[in-house]
CSV table of C-alpha atoms in Angstrom, one decimal:
chain,number,residue,atom,x,y,z
A,364,MET,CA,52.3,-57.2,30.2
A,365,THR,CA,50.3,-58.0,33.3
A,366,LEU,CA,46.9,-59.5,33.3
A,367,ALA,CA,45.3,-56.2,34.5
A,368,ALA,CA,47.0,-54.2,31.9
A,369,GLY,CA,45.9,-56.6,29.2
A,370,ARG,CA,42.3,-56.3,30.3
A,371,ARG,CA,42.4,-52.5,30.2
A,372,PHE,CA,43.9,-52.6,26.7
A,373,ALA,CA,41.2,-54.9,25.5
A,374,SER,CA,38.4,-52.8,26.9
A,375,VAL,CA,39.8,-49.6,25.4
A,376,SER,CA,40.1,-51.3,21.9
A,377,ALA,CA,36.6,-52.6,22.1
A,378,TYR,CA,35.3,-49.1,23.0
A,379,ALA,CA,37.2,-47.6,20.1
A,380,VAL,CA,35.7,-50.1,17.7
A,381,LEU,CA,32.2,-49.5,19.0
A,382,GLN,CA,32.6,-45.7,18.7
A,383,ARG,CA,33.8,-46.0,15.1
A,384,SER,CA,30.9,-48.2,14.1
A,385,VAL,CA,28.4,-45.6,15.6
A,386,VAL,CA,30.1,-42.8,13.6
A,387,LEU,CA,29.9,-44.8,10.4
A,388,ALA,CA,26.3,-45.6,10.9
A,389,ALA,CA,25.4,-42.0,11.6
A,390,SER,CA,27.3,-40.8,8.5
A,391,ARG,CA,25.3,-43.4,6.4
A,392,ARG,CA,22.0,-42.1,7.7
A,393,LEU,CA,23.0,-38.5,7.0
A,394,ARG,CA,24.1,-39.4,3.5
A,395,PHE,CA,20.8,-41.1,2.8
A,396,ARG,CA,18.8,-38.2,4.2
A,397,GLY,CA,20.8,-35.7,2.1
A,398,MET,CA,20.1,-37.7,-1.1
A,399,ALA,CA,16.4,-37.8,-0.3
A,400,SER,CA,16.3,-34.0,0.4
A,401,PHE,CA,17.8,-33.2,-2.9
A,402,ALA,CA,15.3,-35.1,-5.0
A,403,PRO,CA,14.6,-33.6,-8.4
A,404,LEU,CA,12.0,-30.8,-8.4
A,405,SER,CA,10.0,-32.6,-11.2
A,406,ALA,CA,9.4,-35.5,-8.7
A,407,VAL,CA,7.5,-33.2,-6.3
A,408,ALA,CA,3.8,-32.8,-6.9
A,409,PRO,CA,2.8,-29.1,-7.8
A,410,SER,CA,-0.1,-29.3,-5.3
A,411,THR,CA,2.4,-29.6,-2.5
A,412,LEU,CA,4.2,-26.4,-3.3
A,413,THR,CA,3.2,-23.0,-1.8
A,414,GLY,CA,4.4,-19.5,-2.3
A,415,PRO,CA,6.5,-18.4,-5.3
A,416,ARG,CA,7.4,-21.9,-6.3
A,417,ARG,CA,3.7,-22.8,-6.7
A,418,ARG,CA,3.1,-19.7,-8.8
A,419,GLU,CA,5.8,-20.9,-11.2
A,420,PHE,CA,4.1,-24.2,-11.7
A,421,SER,CA,0.6,-22.7,-12.2
A,422,GLY,CA,1.9,-20.1,-14.6
A,423,GLU,CA,0.6,-17.2,-12.4
A,424,ALA,CA,2.5,-13.9,-12.3
A,425,SER,CA,5.1,-13.7,-9.6
A,426,SER,CA,4.0,-10.2,-8.6
A,427,SER,CA,0.7,-9.3,-7.0
A,428,THR,CA,-1.8,-7.4,-9.2
A,429,PRO,CA,-3.8,-4.5,-7.7
A,430,SER,CA,-7.4,-3.9,-8.6
A,431,SER,CA,-10.0,-1.4,-7.7
A,432,VAL,CA,-12.7,-4.0,-8.1
A,433,PRO,CA,-13.5,-6.4,-5.2
A,434,PRO,CA,-12.5,-10.0,-5.9
A,435,SER,CA,-15.2,-12.5,-6.6
A,436,GLY,CA,-13.1,-15.6,-6.1
A,437,PRO,CA,-9.7,-17.2,-6.7
A,438,GLY,CA,-10.2,-16.8,-10.5
A,439,ALA,CA,-11.3,-13.2,-10.4
A,440,ALA,CA,-9.5,-11.1,-13.0
A,441,ALA,CA,-7.7,-8.0,-12.0
A,442,ALA,CA,-6.7,-5.2,-14.3
A,443,GLY,CA,-4.2,-2.4,-13.8
A,444,PRO,CA,-5.5,1.1,-13.2
A,445,ALA,CA,-4.8,2.3,-16.8
A,446,LYS,CA,-3.4,1.4,-20.1
A,447,GLY,CA,0.3,1.6,-20.3
A,448,ALA,CA,0.8,3.1,-16.8
A,449,GLU,CA,1.6,1.1,-13.7
A,450,PRO,CA,0.8,2.8,-10.4
A,451,LEU,CA,3.5,4.3,-8.3
A,452,ILE,CA,3.9,2.3,-5.1
A,453,CYS,CA,4.3,4.3,-1.9
A,454,GLY,CA,5.5,2.5,1.3
A,455,LYS,CA,5.9,3.6,4.9
A,456,GLN,CA,9.7,3.9,4.3
A,457,THR,CA,9.4,5.9,1.1
A,458,ASN,CA,11.5,9.0,0.7
A,459,VAL,CA,8.9,11.8,0.3
A,460,GLY,CA,11.2,14.1,-1.7
A,461,ILE,CA,12.2,11.4,-4.2
A,462,PHE,CA,8.6,10.1,-4.5
A,463,ALA,CA,7.4,13.6,-5.1
A,464,GLY,CA,9.8,13.9,-8.0
A,465,ALA,CA,8.4,10.7,-9.5
A,466,ILE,CA,4.8,12.1,-9.2
A,467,SER,CA,5.9,15.3,-10.9
A,468,LYS,CA,7.5,13.5,-13.8
A,469,ARG,CA,4.5,11.2,-14.3
A,470,VAL,CA,2.0,14.1,-14.2
A,471,ALA,CA,4.1,16.3,-16.5
A,472,ALA,CA,4.4,13.4,-19.0
A,473,GLN,CA,0.9,12.1,-19.2
A,474,GLY,CA,-1.3,14.5,-17.3
A,475,TRP,CA,-2.2,12.3,-14.4
A,476,CYS,CA,-0.8,9.8,-11.9
A,477,VAL,CA,-2.0,6.8,-9.9
A,478,ILE,CA,-0.5,6.0,-6.5
A,479,ASP,CA,-1.1,2.8,-4.5
A,480,ALA,CA,-0.4,2.6,-0.7
A,481,VAL,CA,-1.0,-0.1,1.8
A,482,GLY,CA,-1.4,1.0,5.4
A,483,PRO,CA,-1.8,4.4,7.2
A,484,GLU,CA,1.9,5.3,7.2
A,485,ALA,CA,2.2,4.6,3.4
A,486,GLY,CA,-1.0,6.7,2.8
A,487,TYR,CA,0.4,9.5,4.9
A,488,ASN,CA,3.7,9.5,2.9
A,489,ALA,CA,1.7,9.6,-0.3
A,490,LEU,CA,-0.2,12.7,0.8
A,491,LYS,CA,3.0,14.5,1.8
A,492,SER,CA,4.5,13.5,-1.5
A,493,VAL,CA,1.6,15.0,-3.4
A,494,CYS,CA,2.0,18.3,-1.3
A,495,THR,CA,5.7,18.4,-2.2
A,496,ALA,CA,5.1,17.6,-5.8
A,497,GLY,CA,2.7,20.5,-6.0
A,498,THR,CA,5.5,22.8,-4.8
A,499,TYR,CA,7.9,21.3,-7.4
A,500,MET,CA,5.4,21.9,-10.2
A,501,SER,CA,4.2,25.4,-9.2
A,502,ASP,CA,5.4,26.9,-12.5
A,503,PHE,CA,3.9,24.0,-14.5
A,504,LEU,CA,0.5,24.2,-12.6
A,505,GLY,CA,0.0,27.9,-12.7
A,506,GLU,CA,-3.5,28.5,-11.2
A,507,ARG,CA,-4.2,24.8,-11.0
A,508,HIS,CA,-3.7,22.4,-8.1
A,509,LEU,CA,-2.9,18.7,-7.9
A,510,VAL,CA,-6.3,17.1,-7.2
A,511,VAL,CA,-6.5,13.8,-5.4
A,512,THR,CA,-9.4,11.3,-5.6
A,513,PRO,CA,-9.0,8.5,-3.1
A,514,GLU,CA,-10.6,5.1,-3.4
A,515,LYS,CA,-10.3,1.7,-1.9
A,516,ALA,CA,-8.7,-1.0,-3.9
A,517,TRP,CA,-7.6,-4.6,-3.4
A,518,LEU,CA,-4.2,-6.2,-3.8
A,519,HIS,CA,-4.7,-9.8,-5.2
A,520,GLN,CA,-2.3,-12.2,-3.6
A,521,ARG,CA,-1.6,-15.9,-3.7
A,522,THR,CA,-4.1,-18.7,-2.8
A,523,ALA,CA,-3.5,-20.1,0.6
A,524,PRO,CA,-2.9,-23.9,1.0
A,525,PRO,CA,-6.4,-24.6,2.2
A,526,GLY,CA,-7.8,-22.9,-1.0
A,527,ARG,CA,-8.6,-19.6,0.6
A,528,PHE,CA,-8.0,-16.6,-1.7
A,529,SER,CA,-5.9,-14.0,0.1
A,530,VAL,CA,-6.5,-10.2,-0.6
A,531,THR,CA,-5.2,-7.0,1.0
A,532,ALA,CA,-7.1,-3.7,1.1
A,533,MET,CA,-5.2,-0.7,0.1
A,534,LEU,CA,-5.6,3.0,-0.9
A,535,ARG,CA,-5.5,4.2,-4.5
A,536,PHE,CA,-5.0,7.9,-5.2
A,537,HIS,CA,-5.8,9.4,-8.6
A,538,VAL,CA,-3.8,12.6,-9.0
A,539,TRP,CA,-4.1,15.2,-11.8
A,540,PRO,CA,-3.9,19.0,-12.2
A,541,LEU,CA,-7.2,21.0,-12.1
A,542,ALA,CA,-8.4,24.5,-11.2
A,543,VAL,CA,-10.5,24.1,-8.0
A,544,PRO,CA,-11.4,26.3,-5.0
A,545,THR,CA,-9.1,25.9,-2.1
A,546,CYS,CA,-8.6,27.2,1.5
A,547,LYS,CA,-6.5,30.3,1.4
A,548,ASP,CA,-3.1,30.5,3.2
A,549,GLY,CA,-3.6,31.5,6.8
A,550,ALA,CA,-7.4,30.9,6.8
A,551,ASP,CA,-8.7,28.5,9.5
A,552,PRO,CA,-10.2,25.3,8.1
A,553,GLU,CA,-13.7,24.4,9.0
A,554,MET,CA,-12.9,20.9,10.3
A,555,TRP,CA,-10.0,19.5,12.3
A,556,PHE,CA,-9.2,15.8,12.2
A,557,SER,CA,-7.7,13.9,15.1
A,558,SER,CA,-6.9,10.2,15.8
A,559,SER,CA,-10.3,9.9,17.5
A,560,THR,CA,-12.4,11.6,14.8
A,561,ASN,CA,-15.5,9.6,13.7
A,562,PRO,CA,-15.2,9.5,9.8
A,563,GLY,CA,-19.0,9.0,9.4
A,564,LYS,CA,-19.9,12.1,11.4
A,565,ALA,CA,-17.2,14.1,9.8
A,566,ALA,CA,-18.4,13.0,6.4
A,567,GLY,CA,-21.9,14.4,7.3
A,568,LEU,CA,-20.3,17.8,8.0
A,569,MET,CA,-18.3,17.7,4.8
A,570,ARG,CA,-21.4,16.9,2.8
A,571,ARG,CA,-23.3,19.8,4.3
A,572,ALA,CA,-20.5,22.3,3.5
A,573,VAL,CA,-20.1,21.0,-0.1
A,574,GLN,CA,-23.8,21.3,-0.7
A,575,ASP,CA,-24.1,24.8,0.9
A,576,ARG,CA,-21.2,26.5,-0.8
A,577,GLY,CA,-19.5,24.0,-3.2
A,578,TRP,CA,-16.4,23.1,-1.2
A,579,ALA,CA,-15.2,22.2,2.3
A,580,SER,CA,-11.9,22.6,4.1
A,581,ALA,CA,-10.2,20.6,6.9
A,582,ALA,CA,-6.8,20.1,8.5
A,583,SER,CA,-5.0,17.1,10.0
A,584,MET,CA,-1.7,16.4,11.8
A,585,GLY,CA,0.0,13.0,11.9
A,586,VAL,CA,-0.6,9.6,10.5
A,587,GLN,CA,-3.8,8.6,12.3
A,588,SER,CA,-5.6,11.9,11.6
A,589,ALA,CA,-4.6,11.8,7.9
A,590,GLU,CA,-6.1,8.3,7.7
A,591,LYS,CA,-9.4,9.6,9.2
A,592,ALA,CA,-9.4,12.4,6.7
A,593,ILE,CA,-9.0,10.0,3.7
A,594,LYS,CA,-11.8,7.8,5.0
A,595,THR,CA,-14.0,10.9,5.5
A,596,ILE,CA,-13.5,11.9,1.9
A,597,MET,CA,-14.5,8.5,0.6
A,598,ILE,CA,-17.6,8.3,2.8
A,599,ALA,CA,-18.6,11.8,1.9
A,600,GLN,CA,-18.5,10.9,-1.8
A,601,THR,CA,-21.0,8.1,-1.0
A,602,TYR,CA,-23.2,10.6,0.9
A,603,LEU,CA,-23.0,13.0,-2.1
A,604,ALA,CA,-23.7,10.5,-4.8
A,605,GLU,CA,-27.0,12.1,-5.9
A,606,TYR,CA,-25.6,15.6,-5.6
A,607,LEU,CA,-22.4,14.8,-7.6
A,608,GLU,CA,-24.4,13.3,-10.5
A,609,GLY,CA,-21.6,11.1,-11.8
A,610,ARG,CA,-18.7,13.4,-10.7
A,611,SER,CA,-16.2,12.6,-8.0
A,612,LEU,CA,-15.3,14.3,-4.8
A,613,GLY,CA,-11.7,15.6,-5.2
A,614,ALA,CA,-9.3,17.1,-2.7
A,615,THR,CA,-6.3,19.3,-2.8
A,616,PHE,CA,-3.6,19.0,-0.1
A,617,ARG,CA,-0.9,21.4,1.0
A,618,LEU,CA,1.6,21.6,3.9
A,619,GLU,CA,1.1,24.6,6.2
A,620,ARG,CA,3.4,25.8,9.1
A,621,PHE,CA,1.8,27.4,12.1
A,622,GLN,CA,2.7,28.6,15.6
A,623,ASP,CA,1.3,26.6,18.5
A,624,GLU,CA,2.4,28.8,21.5
A,625,ALA,CA,6.2,28.8,21.2
A,626,GLU,CA,6.5,25.8,18.9
A,627,GLU,CA,6.3,25.7,15.1
A,628,LYS,CA,4.3,22.8,13.7
A,629,VAL,CA,3.2,21.5,10.3
A,630,ARG,CA,-0.2,20.4,9.3
A,631,ILE,CA,-1.9,19.2,6.1
A,632,VAL,CA,-4.7,21.5,4.9
A,633,LEU,CA,-7.2,20.0,2.5
A,634,SER,CA,-10.0,21.4,0.4
A,635,CYS,CA,-12.8,19.2,-1.1
A,636,SER,CA,-15.0,20.0,-4.0
A,637,PRO,CA,-16.8,18.2,-6.9
A,638,VAL,CA,-14.5,17.4,-9.8
A,639,PRO,CA,-14.9,15.5,-13.1
A,640,SER,CA,-14.0,11.8,-13.1
A,641,PRO,CA,-10.2,11.3,-13.0
A,642,PRO,CA,-8.6,10.8,-16.4
A,643,SER,CA,-6.9,7.7,-15.0
A,644,LEU,CA,-10.3,6.1,-14.6
A,645,GLU,CA,-11.5,7.1,-18.0
A,646,THR,CA,-8.5,5.3,-19.6
A,647,ALA,CA,-8.6,2.3,-17.3
A,648,VAL,CA,-9.0,-1.2,-18.7
A,649,ALA,CA,-12.1,-2.9,-17.5
A,650,PRO,CA,-11.5,-6.0,-15.3
A,651,GLY,CA,-11.4,-9.1,-17.4
A,652,SER,CA,-10.5,-7.2,-20.5
A,653,ASP,CA,-7.9,-8.7,-22.8
A,654,LYS,CA,-6.6,-5.3,-23.9
């Protein structure tokens, strides 16, 4: 072997040894880190955990609890809407036909139903489901209609790491059958809701109509206009508090097809009138109750 070849062989061998040592060192570091990352869960302080794992340590329920009472702090108690009946949850991807069947079954079984919805799309699906359920139950209802009383509720969620109590506003619909005056098929409603409707002004018009003749009618098309209609009903109930004398302002909803020039469209027609307090509220458990 020549002197040059021997030097090249020595340099290559030294490089191979150095490369092997680097790989071994890296593998040791990775092994150490892996052992540290799989430390037993009992060695981790509960205060450092967030989300579902923290709820397991604190003993809180893993699911959020809805309440129609505003929260007063992290320890505020929240009760369900009624004894022995969890609300039906409607989402923006909910199948209207299937959900209408669930509403029909609940109303037929216990005489009333409670629906919770978060967001305008979910609320719109809930209204369409009530309309469809009314069609399903036409023989059962007879001369009655499915009355809806909307209210604002709060979904109690987890406590954020800084200690801030997180809540989400949602809509709660109380549904039950009742004989009430409604806008007849083909009749033009008094009010039309759009995405730009001012709910406060519309509530003033609804209050005047209810006080003058005992009921009011309106129509809406689409998600945004339906949201404005729901807000209007809740605001009008506040305006009519003295007139109602402890009663609620209920609404009936139905789907109606109509011709707009050469195109057939579908709208929701609603009728509002004073109704007794929903039976789901009368059987509700008070917040903080142990029952």
